[in-house]
GROMACS .gro file of C-alpha atoms in nm:
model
  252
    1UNK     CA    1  -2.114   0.766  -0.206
    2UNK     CA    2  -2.041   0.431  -0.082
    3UNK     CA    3  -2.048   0.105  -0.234
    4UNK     CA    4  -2.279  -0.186  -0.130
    5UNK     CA    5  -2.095  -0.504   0.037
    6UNK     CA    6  -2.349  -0.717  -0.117
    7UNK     CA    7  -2.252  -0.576  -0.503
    8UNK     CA    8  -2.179  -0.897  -0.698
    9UNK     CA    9  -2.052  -0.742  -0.958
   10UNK     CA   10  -1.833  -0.560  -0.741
   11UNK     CA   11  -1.675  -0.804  -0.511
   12UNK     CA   12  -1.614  -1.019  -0.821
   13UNK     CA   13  -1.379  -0.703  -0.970
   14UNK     CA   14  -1.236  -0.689  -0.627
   15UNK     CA   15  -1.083  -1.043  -0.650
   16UNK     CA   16  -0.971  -1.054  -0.938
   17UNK     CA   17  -0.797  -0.709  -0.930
   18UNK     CA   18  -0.720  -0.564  -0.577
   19UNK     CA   19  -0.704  -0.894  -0.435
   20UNK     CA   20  -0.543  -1.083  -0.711
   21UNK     CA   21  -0.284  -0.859  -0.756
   22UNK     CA   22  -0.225  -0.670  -0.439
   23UNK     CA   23  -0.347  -0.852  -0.132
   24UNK     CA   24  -0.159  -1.208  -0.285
   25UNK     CA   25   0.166  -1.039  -0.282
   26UNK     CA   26   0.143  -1.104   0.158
   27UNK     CA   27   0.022  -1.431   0.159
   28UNK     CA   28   0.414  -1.559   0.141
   29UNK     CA   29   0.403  -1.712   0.480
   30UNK     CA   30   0.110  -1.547   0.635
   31UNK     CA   31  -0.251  -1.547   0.646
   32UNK     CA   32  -0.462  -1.289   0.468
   33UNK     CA   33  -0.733  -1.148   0.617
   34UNK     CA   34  -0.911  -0.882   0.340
   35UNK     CA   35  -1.228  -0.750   0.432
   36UNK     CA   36  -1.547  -0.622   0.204
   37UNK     CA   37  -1.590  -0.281   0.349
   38UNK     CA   38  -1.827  -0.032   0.195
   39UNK     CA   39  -1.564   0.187   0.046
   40UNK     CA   40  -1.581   0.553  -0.039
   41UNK     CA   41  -1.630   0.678  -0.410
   42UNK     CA   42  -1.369   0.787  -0.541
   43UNK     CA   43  -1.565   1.130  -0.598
   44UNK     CA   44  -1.501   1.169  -0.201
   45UNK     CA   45  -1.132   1.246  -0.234
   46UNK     CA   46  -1.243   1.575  -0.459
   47UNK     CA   47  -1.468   1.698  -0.207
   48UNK     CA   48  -1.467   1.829   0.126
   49UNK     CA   49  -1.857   1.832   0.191
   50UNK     CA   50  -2.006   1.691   0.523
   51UNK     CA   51  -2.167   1.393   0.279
   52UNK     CA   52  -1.769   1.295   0.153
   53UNK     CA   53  -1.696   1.326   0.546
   54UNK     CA   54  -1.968   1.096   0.639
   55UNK     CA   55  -1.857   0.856   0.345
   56UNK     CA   56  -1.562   0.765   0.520
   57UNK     CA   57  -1.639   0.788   0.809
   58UNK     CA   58  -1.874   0.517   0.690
   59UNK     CA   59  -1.580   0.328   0.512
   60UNK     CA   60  -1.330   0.323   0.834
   61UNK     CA   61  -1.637   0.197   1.056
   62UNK     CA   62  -1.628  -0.119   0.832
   63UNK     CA   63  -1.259  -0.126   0.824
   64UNK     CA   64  -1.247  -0.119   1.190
   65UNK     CA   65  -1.471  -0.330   1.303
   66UNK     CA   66  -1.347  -0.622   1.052
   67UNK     CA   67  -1.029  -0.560   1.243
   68UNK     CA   68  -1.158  -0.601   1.551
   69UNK     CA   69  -1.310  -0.908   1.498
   70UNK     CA   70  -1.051  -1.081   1.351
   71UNK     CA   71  -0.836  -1.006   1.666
   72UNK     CA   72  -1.115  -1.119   1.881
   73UNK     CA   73  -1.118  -1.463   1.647
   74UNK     CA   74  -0.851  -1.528   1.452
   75UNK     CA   75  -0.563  -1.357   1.577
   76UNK     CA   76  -0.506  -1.547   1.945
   77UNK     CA   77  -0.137  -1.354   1.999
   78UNK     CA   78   0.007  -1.370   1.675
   79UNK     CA   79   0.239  -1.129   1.515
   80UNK     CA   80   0.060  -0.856   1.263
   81UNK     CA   81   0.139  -0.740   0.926
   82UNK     CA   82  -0.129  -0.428   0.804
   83UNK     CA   83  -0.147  -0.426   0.402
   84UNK     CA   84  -0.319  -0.146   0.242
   85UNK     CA   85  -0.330   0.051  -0.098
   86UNK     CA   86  -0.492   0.362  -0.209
   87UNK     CA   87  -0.835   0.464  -0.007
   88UNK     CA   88  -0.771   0.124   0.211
   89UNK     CA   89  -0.397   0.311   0.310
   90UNK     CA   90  -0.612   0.638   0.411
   91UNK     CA   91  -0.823   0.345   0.707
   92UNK     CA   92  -0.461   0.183   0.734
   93UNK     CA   93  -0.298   0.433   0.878
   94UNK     CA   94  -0.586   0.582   1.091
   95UNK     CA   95  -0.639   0.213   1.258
   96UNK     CA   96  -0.236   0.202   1.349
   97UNK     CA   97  -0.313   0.554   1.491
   98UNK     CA   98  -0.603   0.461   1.689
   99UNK     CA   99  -0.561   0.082   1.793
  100UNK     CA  100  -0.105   0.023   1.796
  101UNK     CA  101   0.058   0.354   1.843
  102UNK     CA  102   0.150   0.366   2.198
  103UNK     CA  103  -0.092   0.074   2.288
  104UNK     CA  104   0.008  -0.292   2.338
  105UNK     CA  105  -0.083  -0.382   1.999
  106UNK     CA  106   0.219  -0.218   1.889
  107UNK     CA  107   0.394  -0.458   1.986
  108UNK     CA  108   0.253  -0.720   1.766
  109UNK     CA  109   0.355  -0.536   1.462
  110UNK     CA  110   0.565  -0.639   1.242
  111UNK     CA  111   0.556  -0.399   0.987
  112UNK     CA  112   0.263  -0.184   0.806
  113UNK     CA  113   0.263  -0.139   0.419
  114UNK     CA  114   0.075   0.181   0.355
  115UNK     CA  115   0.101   0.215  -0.044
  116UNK     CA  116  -0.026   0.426  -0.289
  117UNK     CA  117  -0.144   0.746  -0.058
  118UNK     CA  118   0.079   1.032   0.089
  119UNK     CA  119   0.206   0.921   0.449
  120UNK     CA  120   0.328   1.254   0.629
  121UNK     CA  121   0.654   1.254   0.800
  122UNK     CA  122   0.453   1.369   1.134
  123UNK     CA  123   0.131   1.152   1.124
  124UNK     CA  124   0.307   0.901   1.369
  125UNK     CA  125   0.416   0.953   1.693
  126UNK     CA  126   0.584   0.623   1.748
  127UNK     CA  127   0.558   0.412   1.455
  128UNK     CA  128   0.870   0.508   1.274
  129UNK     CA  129   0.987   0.498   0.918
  130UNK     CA  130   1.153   0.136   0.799
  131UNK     CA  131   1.501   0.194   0.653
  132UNK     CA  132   1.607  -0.142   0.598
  133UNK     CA  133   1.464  -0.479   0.476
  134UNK     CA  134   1.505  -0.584   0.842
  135UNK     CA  135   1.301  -0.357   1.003
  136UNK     CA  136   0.979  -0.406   1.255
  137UNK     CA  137   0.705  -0.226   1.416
  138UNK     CA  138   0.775   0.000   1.147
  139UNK     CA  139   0.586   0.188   0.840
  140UNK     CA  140   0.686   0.100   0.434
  141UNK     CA  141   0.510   0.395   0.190
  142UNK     CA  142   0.553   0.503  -0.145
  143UNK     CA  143   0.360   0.613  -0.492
  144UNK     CA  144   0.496   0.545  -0.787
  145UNK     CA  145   0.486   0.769  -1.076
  146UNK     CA  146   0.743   0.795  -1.451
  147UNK     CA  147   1.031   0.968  -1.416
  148UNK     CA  148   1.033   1.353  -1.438
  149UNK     CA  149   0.673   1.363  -1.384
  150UNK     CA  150   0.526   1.553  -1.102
  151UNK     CA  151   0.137   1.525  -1.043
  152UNK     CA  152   0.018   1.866  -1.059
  153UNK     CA  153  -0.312   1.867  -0.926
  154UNK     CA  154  -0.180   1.659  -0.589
  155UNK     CA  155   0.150   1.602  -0.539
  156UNK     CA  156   0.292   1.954  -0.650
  157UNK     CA  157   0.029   2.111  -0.441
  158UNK     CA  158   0.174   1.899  -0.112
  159UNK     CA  159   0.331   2.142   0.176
  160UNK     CA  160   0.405   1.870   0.360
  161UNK     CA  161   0.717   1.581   0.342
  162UNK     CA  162   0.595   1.198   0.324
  163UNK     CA  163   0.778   0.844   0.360
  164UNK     CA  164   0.890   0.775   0.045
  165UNK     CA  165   1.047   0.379   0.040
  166UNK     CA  166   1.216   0.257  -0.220
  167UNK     CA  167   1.088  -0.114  -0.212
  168UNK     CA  168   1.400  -0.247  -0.473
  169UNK     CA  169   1.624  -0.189  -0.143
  170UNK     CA  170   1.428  -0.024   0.105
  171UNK     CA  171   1.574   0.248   0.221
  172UNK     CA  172   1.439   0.572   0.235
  173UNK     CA  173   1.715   0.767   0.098
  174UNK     CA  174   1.759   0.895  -0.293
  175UNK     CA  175   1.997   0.620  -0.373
  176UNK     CA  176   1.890   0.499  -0.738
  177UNK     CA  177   1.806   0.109  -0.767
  178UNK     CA  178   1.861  -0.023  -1.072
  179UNK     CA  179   1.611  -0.265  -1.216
  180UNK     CA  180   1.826  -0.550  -1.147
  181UNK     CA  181   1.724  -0.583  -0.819
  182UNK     CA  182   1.372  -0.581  -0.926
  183UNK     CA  183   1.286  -0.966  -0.877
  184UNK     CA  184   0.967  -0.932  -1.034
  185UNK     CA  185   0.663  -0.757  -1.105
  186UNK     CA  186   0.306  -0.897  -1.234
  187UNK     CA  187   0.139  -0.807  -1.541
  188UNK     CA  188  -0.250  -0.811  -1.616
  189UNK     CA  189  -0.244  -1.207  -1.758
  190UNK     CA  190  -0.068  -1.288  -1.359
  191UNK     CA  191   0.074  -1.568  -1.518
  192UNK     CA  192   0.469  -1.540  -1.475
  193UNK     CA  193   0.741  -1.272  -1.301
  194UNK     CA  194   0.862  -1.036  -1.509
  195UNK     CA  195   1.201  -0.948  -1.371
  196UNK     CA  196   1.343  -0.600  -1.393
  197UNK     CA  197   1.030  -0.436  -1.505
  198UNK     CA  198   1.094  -0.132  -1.338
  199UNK     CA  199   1.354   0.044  -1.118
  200UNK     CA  200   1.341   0.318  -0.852
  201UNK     CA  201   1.470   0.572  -0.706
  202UNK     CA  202   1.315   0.860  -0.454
  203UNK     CA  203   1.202   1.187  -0.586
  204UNK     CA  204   1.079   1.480  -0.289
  205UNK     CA  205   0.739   1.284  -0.213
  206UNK     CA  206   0.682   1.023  -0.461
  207UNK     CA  207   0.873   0.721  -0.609
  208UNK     CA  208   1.007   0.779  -0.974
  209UNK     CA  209   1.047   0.483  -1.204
  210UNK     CA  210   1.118   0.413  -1.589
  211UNK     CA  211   0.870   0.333  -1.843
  212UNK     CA  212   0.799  -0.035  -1.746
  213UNK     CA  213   1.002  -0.259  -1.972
  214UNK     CA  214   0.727  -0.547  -2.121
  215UNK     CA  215   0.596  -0.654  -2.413
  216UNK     CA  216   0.373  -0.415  -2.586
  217UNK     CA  217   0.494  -0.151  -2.347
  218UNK     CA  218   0.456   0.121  -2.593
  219UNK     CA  219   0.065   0.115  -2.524
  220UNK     CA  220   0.141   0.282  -2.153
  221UNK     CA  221   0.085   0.668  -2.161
  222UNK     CA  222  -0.002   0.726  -1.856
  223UNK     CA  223   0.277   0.865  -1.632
  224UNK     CA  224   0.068   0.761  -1.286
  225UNK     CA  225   0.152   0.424  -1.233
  226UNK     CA  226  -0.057   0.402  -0.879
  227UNK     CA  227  -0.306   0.098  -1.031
  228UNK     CA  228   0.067  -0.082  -1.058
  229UNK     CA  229   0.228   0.028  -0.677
  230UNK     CA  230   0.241  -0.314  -0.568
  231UNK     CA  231   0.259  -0.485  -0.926
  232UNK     CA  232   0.563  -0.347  -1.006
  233UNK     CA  233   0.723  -0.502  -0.727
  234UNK     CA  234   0.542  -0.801  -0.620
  235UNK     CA  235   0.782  -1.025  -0.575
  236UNK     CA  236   1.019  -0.806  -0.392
  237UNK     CA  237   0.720  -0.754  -0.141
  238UNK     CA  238   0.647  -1.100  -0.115
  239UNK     CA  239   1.051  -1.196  -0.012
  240UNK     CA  240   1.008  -0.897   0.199
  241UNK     CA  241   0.718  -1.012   0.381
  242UNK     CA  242   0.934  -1.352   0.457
  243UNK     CA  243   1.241  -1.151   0.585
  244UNK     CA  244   1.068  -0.900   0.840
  245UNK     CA  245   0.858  -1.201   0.973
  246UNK     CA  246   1.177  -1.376   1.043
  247UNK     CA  247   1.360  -1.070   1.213
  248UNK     CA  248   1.044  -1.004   1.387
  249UNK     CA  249   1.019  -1.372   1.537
  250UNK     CA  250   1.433  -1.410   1.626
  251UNK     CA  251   1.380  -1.079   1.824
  252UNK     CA  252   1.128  -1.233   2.024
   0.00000   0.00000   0.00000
């Protein structure tokens, strides 16, 4: 149920796909700092057995522990940006829980990008919701799916409200974006922007966008875009990155 850090295989589809095309989109300015962790199967999030417990339990030890020792190495004072997706936003938002909220490390935070998993209204205390591009010590969350399309087996089951960010002008409110302020997403090649691939607007708990406009678009049927959460909008992520550092650093 979990996967083996020493998978060659593996790691080498980790960097060129999460890492390629996810954890890149931070290293505009900063340092990035991704660690192998022995990750859950995906079976885990299906199940509710002691074993799927265990599994990531298993997963967030690694997590957490990588953490720790790059602030006992690397980090020597210096401001904090947390950058997850899918199972890694599930350890994300549990380490902000456990190691920032309320604790000095909170106020090394610049901001926390937990993409591509549900982020309840009420799972922080103290880390609030950023509603601006400006924003620090604050939380960024959405999951992006076509328009008019509400995942049945997940999403319309939810009783709870989540953070839903709109990362074309991030705000949190329904206000539509157009795709003009989209100033660029990443395709599979990763060789060039695409500009306006996509626009956004909020929809109850997820993030509803257009059919992606590309070349050879018409082979996307899928109406989950999670593999794409960060695609989509790399390059709006990346300027983002740039602009909270710098309001994080003149308030200090």
């Amino acid at each position: 149920m979990n996967a083996l850090i020493d998978d060659a295989v593996l790691n080498a589809k980790t960097d060129y796909s999460t890492i390629l095309y996810q954890a890149s989109a931070f290293g505009n300015g900063c340092r990035v700092f991704a660690p192998r962790y022995r990750q859950a199967h995906y079976r885990a999030f299906f199940s509710n057995t002691e074993n799927t417990k265990l599994s990531f339990e298993l997963a967030y030890s690694d997590v957490k522990a990588a953490f720790e020792y790059y602030l006992f190495n690397n980090n020597k004072g210096r401001p904090i940006i947390i950058a997850a997706h899918s199972q890694g936003t599930v350890h994300a938002a549990r380490l902000l829980k456990e190691l920032f909220e309320n604790k000095p490390l909170q106020g090394q935070l610049v901001a926390a990008y937990l993409i591509g998993m549900p982020v309840a209204d009420t799972y922080f205390t103290s880390i609030t919701p950023c509603t601006d591009s400006l924003g620090t010590g604050c939380f960024v969350s959405w999951r992006t799916y076509k328009k008019g399309f509400i995942e049945p087996n997940f999403v319309a089951k939810e009783t709870f409200k989540t953070i839903v960010t709109n990362p074309l002008n991030w705000r949190i409110d329904e206000n539509y974006a157009s795709g003009k302020l989209n100033t660029g997403g990443v395709l599979k090649n990763f060789n060039k922007l695409k500009t306006g691939v996509v626009d956004a607007q909020k929809h109850g708990n997820v993030l509803w966008v257009h059919k992606p406009k590309f070349f050879g678009n018409f082979l996307i049927t899928t109406k989950n875009y999670h593999i794409a959460d960060i695609n989509f909008f790399y390059n709006n992520i990346r300027q983002n990155v740039v602009a909270r550092v710098s309001s994080y650093l003149s308030k200090q």
